[in-house]
Coordinates of C-alpha atoms in Angstrom, one line a residue:
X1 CA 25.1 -38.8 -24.4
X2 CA 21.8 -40.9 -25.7
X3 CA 22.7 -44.2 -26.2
X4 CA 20.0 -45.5 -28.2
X5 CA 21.8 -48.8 -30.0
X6 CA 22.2 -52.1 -27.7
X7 CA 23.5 -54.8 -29.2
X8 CA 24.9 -57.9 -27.9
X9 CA 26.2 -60.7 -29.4
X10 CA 27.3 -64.3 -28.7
X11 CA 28.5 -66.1 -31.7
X12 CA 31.3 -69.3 -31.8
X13 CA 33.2 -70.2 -34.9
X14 CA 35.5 -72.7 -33.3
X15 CA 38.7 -70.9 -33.4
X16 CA 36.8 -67.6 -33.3
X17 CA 34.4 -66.2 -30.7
X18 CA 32.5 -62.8 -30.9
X19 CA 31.4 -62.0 -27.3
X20 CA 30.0 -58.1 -27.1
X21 CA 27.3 -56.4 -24.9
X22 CA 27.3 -52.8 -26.1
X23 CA 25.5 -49.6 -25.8
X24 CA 26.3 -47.3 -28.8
X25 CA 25.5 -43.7 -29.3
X26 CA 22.4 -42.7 -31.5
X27 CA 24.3 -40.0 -33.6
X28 CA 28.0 -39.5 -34.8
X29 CA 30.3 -41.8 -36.0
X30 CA 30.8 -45.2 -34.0
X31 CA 34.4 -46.7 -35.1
X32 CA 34.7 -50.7 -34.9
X33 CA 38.7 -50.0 -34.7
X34 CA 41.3 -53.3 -34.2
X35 CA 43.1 -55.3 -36.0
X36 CA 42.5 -58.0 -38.8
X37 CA 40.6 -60.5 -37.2
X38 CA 39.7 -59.1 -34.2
X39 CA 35.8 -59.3 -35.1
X40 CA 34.9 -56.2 -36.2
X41 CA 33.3 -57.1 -39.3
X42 CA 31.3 -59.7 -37.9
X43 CA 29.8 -57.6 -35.5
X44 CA 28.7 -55.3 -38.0
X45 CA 27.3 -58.2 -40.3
X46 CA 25.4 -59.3 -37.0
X47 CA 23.6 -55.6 -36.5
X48 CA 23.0 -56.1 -40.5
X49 CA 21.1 -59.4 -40.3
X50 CA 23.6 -60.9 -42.7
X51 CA 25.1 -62.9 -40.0
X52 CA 22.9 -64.5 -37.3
X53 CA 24.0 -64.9 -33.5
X54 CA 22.6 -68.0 -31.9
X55 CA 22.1 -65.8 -28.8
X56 CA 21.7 -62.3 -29.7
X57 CA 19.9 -58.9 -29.0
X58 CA 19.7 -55.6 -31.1
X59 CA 17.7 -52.5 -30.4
X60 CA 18.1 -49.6 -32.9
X61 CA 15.6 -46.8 -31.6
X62 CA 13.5 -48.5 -29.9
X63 CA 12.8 -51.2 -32.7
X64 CA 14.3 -54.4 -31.8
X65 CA 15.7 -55.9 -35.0
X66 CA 17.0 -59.4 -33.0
X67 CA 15.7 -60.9 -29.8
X68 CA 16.7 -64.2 -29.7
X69 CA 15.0 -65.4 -26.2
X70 CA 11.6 -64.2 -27.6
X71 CA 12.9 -65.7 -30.9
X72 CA 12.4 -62.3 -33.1
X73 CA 15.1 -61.8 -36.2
X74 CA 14.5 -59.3 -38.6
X75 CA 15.4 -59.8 -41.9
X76 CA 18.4 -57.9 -43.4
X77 CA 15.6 -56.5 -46.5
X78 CA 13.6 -55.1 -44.2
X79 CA 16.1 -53.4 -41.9
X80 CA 16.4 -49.7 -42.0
X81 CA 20.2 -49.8 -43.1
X82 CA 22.8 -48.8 -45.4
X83 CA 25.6 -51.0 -45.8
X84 CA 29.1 -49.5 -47.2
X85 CA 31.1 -52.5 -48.4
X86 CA 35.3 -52.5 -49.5
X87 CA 34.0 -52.3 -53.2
X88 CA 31.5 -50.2 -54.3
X89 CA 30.5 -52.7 -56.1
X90 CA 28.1 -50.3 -58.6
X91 CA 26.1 -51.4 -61.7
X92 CA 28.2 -51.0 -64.3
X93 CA 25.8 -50.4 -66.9
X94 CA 23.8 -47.9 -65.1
X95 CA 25.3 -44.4 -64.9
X96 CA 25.8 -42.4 -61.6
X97 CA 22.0 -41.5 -61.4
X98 CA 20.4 -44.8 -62.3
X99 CA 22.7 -46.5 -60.0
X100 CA 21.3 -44.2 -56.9
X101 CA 17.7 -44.5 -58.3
X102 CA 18.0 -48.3 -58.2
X103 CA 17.5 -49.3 -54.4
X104 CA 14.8 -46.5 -54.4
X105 CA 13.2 -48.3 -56.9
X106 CA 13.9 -51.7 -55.1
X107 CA 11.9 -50.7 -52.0
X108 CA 9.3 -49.3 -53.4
X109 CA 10.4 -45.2 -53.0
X110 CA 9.7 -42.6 -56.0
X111 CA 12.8 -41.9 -58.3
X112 CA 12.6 -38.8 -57.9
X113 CA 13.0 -38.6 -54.2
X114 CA 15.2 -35.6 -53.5
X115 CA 18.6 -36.4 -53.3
X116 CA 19.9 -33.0 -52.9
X117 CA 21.3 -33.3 -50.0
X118 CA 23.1 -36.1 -50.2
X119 CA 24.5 -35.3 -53.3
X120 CA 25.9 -31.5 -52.3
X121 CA 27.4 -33.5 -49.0
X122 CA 29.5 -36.0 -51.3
X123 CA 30.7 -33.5 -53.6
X124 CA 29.0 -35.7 -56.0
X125 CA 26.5 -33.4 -58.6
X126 CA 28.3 -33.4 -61.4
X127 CA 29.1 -37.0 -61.8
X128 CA 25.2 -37.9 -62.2
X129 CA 25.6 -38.7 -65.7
X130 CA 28.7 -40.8 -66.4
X131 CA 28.9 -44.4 -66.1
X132 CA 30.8 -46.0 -63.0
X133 CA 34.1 -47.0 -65.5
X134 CA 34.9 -43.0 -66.3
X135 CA 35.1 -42.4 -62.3
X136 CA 37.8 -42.8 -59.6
X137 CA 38.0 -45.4 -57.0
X138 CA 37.3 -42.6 -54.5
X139 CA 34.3 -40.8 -56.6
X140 CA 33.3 -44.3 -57.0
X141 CA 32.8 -45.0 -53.1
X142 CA 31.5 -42.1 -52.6
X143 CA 28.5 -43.2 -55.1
X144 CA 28.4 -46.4 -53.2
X145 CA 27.7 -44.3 -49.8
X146 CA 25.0 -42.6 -51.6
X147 CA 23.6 -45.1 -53.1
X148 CA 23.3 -46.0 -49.3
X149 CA 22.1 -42.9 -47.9
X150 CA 19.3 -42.7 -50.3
X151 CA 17.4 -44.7 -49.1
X152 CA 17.2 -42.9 -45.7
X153 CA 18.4 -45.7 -43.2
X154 CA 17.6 -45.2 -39.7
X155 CA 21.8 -46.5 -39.5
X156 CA 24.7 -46.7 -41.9
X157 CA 26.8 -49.1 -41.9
X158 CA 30.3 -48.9 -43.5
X159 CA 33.1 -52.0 -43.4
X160 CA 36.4 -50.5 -44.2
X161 CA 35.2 -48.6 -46.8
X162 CA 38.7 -47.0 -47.5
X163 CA 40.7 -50.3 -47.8
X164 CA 40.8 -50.6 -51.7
X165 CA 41.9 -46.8 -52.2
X166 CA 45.5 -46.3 -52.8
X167 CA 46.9 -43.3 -50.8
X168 CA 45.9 -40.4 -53.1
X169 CA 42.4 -41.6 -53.3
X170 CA 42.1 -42.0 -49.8
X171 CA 42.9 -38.2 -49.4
X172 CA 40.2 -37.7 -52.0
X173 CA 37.4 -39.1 -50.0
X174 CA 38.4 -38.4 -46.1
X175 CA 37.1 -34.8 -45.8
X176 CA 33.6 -36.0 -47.8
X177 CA 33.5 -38.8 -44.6
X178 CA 34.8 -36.2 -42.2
X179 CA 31.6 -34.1 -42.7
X180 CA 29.4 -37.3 -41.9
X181 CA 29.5 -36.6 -38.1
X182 CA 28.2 -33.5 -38.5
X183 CA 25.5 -33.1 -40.7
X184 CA 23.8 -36.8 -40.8
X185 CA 21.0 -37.1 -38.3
X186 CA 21.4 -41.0 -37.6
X187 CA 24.3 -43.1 -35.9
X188 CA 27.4 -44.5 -38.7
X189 CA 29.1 -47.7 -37.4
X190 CA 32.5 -47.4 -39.2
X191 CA 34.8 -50.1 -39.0
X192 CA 39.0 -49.8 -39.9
X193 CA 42.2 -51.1 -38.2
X194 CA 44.0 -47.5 -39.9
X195 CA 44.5 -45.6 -37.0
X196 CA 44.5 -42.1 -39.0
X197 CA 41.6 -43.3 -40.2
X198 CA 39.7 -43.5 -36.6
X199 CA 41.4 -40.7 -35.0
X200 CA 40.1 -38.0 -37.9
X201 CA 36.5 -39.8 -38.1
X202 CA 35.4 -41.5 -34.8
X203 CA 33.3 -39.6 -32.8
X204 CA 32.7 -42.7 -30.1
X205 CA 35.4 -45.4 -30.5
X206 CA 34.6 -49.4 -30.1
X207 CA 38.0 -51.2 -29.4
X208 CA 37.6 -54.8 -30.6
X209 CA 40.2 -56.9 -29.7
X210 CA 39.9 -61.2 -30.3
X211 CA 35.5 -61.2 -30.9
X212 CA 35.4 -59.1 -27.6
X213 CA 35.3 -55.4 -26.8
X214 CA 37.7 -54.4 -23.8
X215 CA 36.7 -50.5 -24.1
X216 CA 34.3 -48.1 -25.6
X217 CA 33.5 -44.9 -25.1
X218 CA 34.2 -40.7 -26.5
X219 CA 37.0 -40.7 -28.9
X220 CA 39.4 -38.8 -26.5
X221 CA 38.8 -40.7 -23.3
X222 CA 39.6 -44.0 -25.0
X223 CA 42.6 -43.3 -26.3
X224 CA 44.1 -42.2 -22.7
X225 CA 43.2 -45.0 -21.2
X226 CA 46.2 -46.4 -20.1
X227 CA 45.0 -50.2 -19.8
X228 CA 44.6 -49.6 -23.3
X229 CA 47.6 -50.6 -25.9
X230 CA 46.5 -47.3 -27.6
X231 CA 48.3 -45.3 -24.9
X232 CA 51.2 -47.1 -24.8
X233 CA 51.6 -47.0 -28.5
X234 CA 54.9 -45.1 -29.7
X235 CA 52.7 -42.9 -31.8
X236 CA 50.0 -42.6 -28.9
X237 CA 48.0 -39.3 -29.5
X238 CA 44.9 -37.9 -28.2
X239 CA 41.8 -36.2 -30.4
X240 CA 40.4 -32.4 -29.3
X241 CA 37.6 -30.8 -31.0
X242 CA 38.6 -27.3 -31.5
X243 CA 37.1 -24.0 -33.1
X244 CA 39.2 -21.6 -35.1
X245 CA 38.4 -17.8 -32.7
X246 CA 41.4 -15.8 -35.0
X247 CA 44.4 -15.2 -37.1
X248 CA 47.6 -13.6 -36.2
X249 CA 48.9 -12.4 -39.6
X250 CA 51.9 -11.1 -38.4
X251 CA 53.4 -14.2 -36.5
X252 CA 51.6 -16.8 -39.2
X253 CA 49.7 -17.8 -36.4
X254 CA 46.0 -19.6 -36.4
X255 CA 44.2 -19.3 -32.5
X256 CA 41.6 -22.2 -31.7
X257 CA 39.4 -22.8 -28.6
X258 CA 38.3 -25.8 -26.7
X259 CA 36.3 -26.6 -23.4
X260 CA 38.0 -24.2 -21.4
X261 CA 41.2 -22.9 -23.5
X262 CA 43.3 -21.7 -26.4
X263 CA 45.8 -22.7 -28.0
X264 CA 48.1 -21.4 -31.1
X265 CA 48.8 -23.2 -33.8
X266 CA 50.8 -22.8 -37.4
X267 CA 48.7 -20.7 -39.7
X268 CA 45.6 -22.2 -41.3
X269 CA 43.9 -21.0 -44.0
X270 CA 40.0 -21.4 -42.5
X271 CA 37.0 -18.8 -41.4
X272 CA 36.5 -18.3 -38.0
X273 CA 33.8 -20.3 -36.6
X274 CA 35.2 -23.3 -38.4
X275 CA 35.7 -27.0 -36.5
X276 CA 38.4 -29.2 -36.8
X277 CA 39.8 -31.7 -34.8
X278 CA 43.6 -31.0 -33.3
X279 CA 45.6 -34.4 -32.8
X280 CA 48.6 -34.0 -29.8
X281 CA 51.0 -37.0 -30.1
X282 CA 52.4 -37.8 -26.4
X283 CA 55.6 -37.4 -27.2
X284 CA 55.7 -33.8 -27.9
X285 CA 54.0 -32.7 -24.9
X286 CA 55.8 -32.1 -21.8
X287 CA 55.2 -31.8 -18.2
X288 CA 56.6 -29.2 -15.6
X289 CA 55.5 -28.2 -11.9
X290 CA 55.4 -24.8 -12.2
X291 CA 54.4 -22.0 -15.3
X292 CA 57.2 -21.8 -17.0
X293 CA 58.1 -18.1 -18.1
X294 CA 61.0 -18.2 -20.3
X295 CA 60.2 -21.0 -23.1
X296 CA 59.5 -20.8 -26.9
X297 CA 56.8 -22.7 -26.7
X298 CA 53.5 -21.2 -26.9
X299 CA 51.3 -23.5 -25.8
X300 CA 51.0 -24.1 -22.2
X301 CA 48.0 -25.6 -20.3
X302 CA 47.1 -25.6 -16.5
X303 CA 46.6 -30.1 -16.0
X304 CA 45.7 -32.6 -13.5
X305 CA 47.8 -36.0 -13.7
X306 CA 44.9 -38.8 -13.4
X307 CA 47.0 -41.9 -14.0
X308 CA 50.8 -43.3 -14.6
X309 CA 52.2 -46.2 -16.2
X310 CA 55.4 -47.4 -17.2
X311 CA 56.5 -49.4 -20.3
X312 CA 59.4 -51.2 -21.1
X313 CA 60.6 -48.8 -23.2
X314 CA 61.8 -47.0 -19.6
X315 CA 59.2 -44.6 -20.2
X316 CA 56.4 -43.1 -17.9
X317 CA 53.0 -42.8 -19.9
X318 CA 51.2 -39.5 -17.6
X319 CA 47.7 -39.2 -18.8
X320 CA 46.4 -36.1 -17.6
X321 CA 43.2 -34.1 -18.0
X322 CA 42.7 -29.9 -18.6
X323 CA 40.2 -28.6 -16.6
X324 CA 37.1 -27.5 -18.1
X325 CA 37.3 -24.0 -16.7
X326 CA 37.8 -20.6 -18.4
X327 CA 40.6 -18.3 -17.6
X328 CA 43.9 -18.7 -16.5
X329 CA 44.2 -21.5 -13.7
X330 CA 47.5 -21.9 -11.8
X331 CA 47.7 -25.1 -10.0
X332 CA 49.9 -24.1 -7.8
X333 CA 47.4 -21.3 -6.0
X334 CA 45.1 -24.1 -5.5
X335 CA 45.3 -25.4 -1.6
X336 CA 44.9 -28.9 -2.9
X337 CA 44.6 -30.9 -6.4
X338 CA 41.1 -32.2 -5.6
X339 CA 40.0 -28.3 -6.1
X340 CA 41.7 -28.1 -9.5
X341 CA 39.5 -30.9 -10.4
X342 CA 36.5 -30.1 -9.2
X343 CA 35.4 -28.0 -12.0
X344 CA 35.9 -31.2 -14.7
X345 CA 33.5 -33.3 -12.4
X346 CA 31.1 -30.7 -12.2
X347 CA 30.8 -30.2 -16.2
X348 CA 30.5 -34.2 -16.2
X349 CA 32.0 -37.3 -17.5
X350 CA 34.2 -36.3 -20.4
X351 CA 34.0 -32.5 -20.5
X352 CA 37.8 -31.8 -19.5
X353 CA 40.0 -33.0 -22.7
X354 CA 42.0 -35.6 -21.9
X355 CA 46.1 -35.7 -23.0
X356 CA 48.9 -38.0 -22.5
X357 CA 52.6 -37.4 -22.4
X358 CA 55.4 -39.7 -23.0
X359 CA 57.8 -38.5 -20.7
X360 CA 61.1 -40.6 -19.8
X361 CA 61.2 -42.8 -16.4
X362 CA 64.1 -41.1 -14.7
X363 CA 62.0 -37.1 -15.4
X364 CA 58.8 -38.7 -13.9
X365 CA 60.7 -39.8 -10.9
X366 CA 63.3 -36.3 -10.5
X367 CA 59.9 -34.7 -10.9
X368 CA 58.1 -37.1 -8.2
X369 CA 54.7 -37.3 -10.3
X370 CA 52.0 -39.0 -9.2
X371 CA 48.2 -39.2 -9.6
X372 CA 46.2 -36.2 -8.5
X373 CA 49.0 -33.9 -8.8
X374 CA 48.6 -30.6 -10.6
X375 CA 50.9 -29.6 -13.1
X376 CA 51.6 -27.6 -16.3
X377 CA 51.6 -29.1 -19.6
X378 CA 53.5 -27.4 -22.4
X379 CA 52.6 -28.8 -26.3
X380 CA 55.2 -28.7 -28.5
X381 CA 53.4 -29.8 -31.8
X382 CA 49.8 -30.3 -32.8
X383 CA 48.2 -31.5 -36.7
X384 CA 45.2 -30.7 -37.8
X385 CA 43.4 -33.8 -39.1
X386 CA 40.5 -32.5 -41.5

């Protein structure tokens, strides 16, 4: 994975310090995820120029937009940027169209630069000609994120963008952002403390936690870090990108594949081909040392345990990772754990999806787990995010 964005910040409020050196992925969606306060907007107002670090650095590119040994700052007007803000904050006296046409205008671009795209991507063509008081709070957002894209930023920007919508309109706008990560050609920044929010958009997650960033990295690896409060979470879950390979009419079942596997899930009504993303709470997956052949569940996985931790909950947080390997595997033909693993450090850093179970304290210890070992993993639910 490029990582084309650098940016690093040292700012001090007081009471509030933002302290980040990061390195950022140059497509995709980036989530800012924490909690109220933690710094996230400020960071993204520092990469926009509407906030300046004393000591600060930001590369998008190759163009350095801050540099503040060599004393360079770019303006926020002439940044290559769309900036998504809580309110859409349109012109109410302009309808949909004008309303896009106006930053074109602003910077100098012809009106009648095709927009095509961005409007079939929105689901927003036939709303061109009413004015912003006749539309939705989600159509209206979506407006506001054209209105952005228009003007063909080399980065988009988005602060919460959902945080004004009222559950149904959230709903209403989520598979529009879902499609972001796939068909844009340059690097969102998203920011939201709503974790449904990060696990069915993030791509590349930025934990901010108190103006600093403790981890950052793919969506799935982050979450099973175990230093992370993430994992320990009750509603913990981990993020696979899967691909639908068939239907099984006759059981109501939908098949999907990942790096390496297949699993069954509860009929879906989607071609073949299609992507989603498959979210596996820890507490409905399970661990057992050999291949169990007399279960009802479907879904079980061949897994290497690649870390432990306890809460104070009495239970034992296993995160485990599924080799990236076709086939069948059973660990227990394997002469040693280190050769189940091999094949995940082979494909690289983050190719084997990474899963954590909640398991209780007394089964980890009957069951003598313990990093390295390999073992089966059986899922007993899965939800579809997008």
């Amino acid at each position: 994975m490029t990582m084309p964005i650098t940016a690093r910040f040292n700012l001090d409020y007081g009471t509030f310090k933002l302290a980040v050196d990061l390195s950022l992925p140059g497509s995709g969606v980036t989530v800012l995820f924490g909690p109220s306060g933690s710094g996230k907007t400020t960071l993204l107002r520092c990469i926009a120029g509407l906030q300046r670090a004393p000591q600060g650095f930001l590369e998008i590119n190759g163009t350095i937009w801050q540099d503040s040994e060599r004393g360079i700052f770019v303006p926020t007007h002439k940044r290559s940027l769309g900036y998504v803000f809580q309110e859409a904050n349109l012109f109410p006296h302009l309808t949909v169209k004008q309303n896009l046409q106006f930053g074109l205008k602003r910077i100098g671009k012809s009106a009648a630069t095709d927009l095509s795209h961005i409007l079939e991507l929105l689901g927003i063509g036939h709303l061109l000609e009413r004015a912003p008081d006749r539309l939705s709070g989600g159509e209206r957002q979506r407006i506001a994120i054209a209105r952005a894209l228009a003007l063909n930023p080399e980065i988009l920007l988005m602060d919460e963008p959902l945080a004004a919508l009222d559950f149904k309109r959230k709903q209403e706008i989520l598979p529009f952002l879902s499609r972001l990560h796939r068909e844009l050609n340059i690097p969102v920044l998203y920011v939201t403390h709503a974790q449904q929010e990060m696990a069915q958009l993030a791509d590349y997650l930025v934990i901010m936690d108190e103006g600093r960033s403790p981890a950052s990295g793919p969506l799935a690896e982050t979450l099973s870090r175990l230093d992370m409060p993430l994992a320990l979470d009750r509603n913990a879950a981990t993020v696979w990108p899967v691909t639908i390979a068939g239907h099984e009419a006759e059981y109501h079942l939908t098949h999907v594949t990942f790096a390496g596997g297949s699993i069954s899930l509860p009929s879906f009504a989607a071609k073949i081909g299609t992507p989603l993303r498959l979210q596996i709470y820890a507490r409905d997956v399970s661990i057992t040392l050999q291949k169990p052949t007399d279960t009802s569940i479907l879904n079980v996985l061949p897994a290497v345990i690649t870390g432990i931790a306890d809460d104070e909950r009495g239970h034992s947080i296993v995160q485990l990772v599924l080799p990236g390997i076709a086939g069948d595997t059973d660990p227990a033909q394997q002469s040693s754990a280190s050769e189940i693993r091999q094949p995940i450090a082979d494909k690289g850093a983050g190719q084997g999806n990474s899963l954590l179970a909640h398991i209780t304290l007394k089964s980890a210890k009957l069951l003598k787990l313990r990093t390295g070992m390999a073992v089966y993993v059986q899922i007993k639910g899965t939800s579809i995010l997008n």
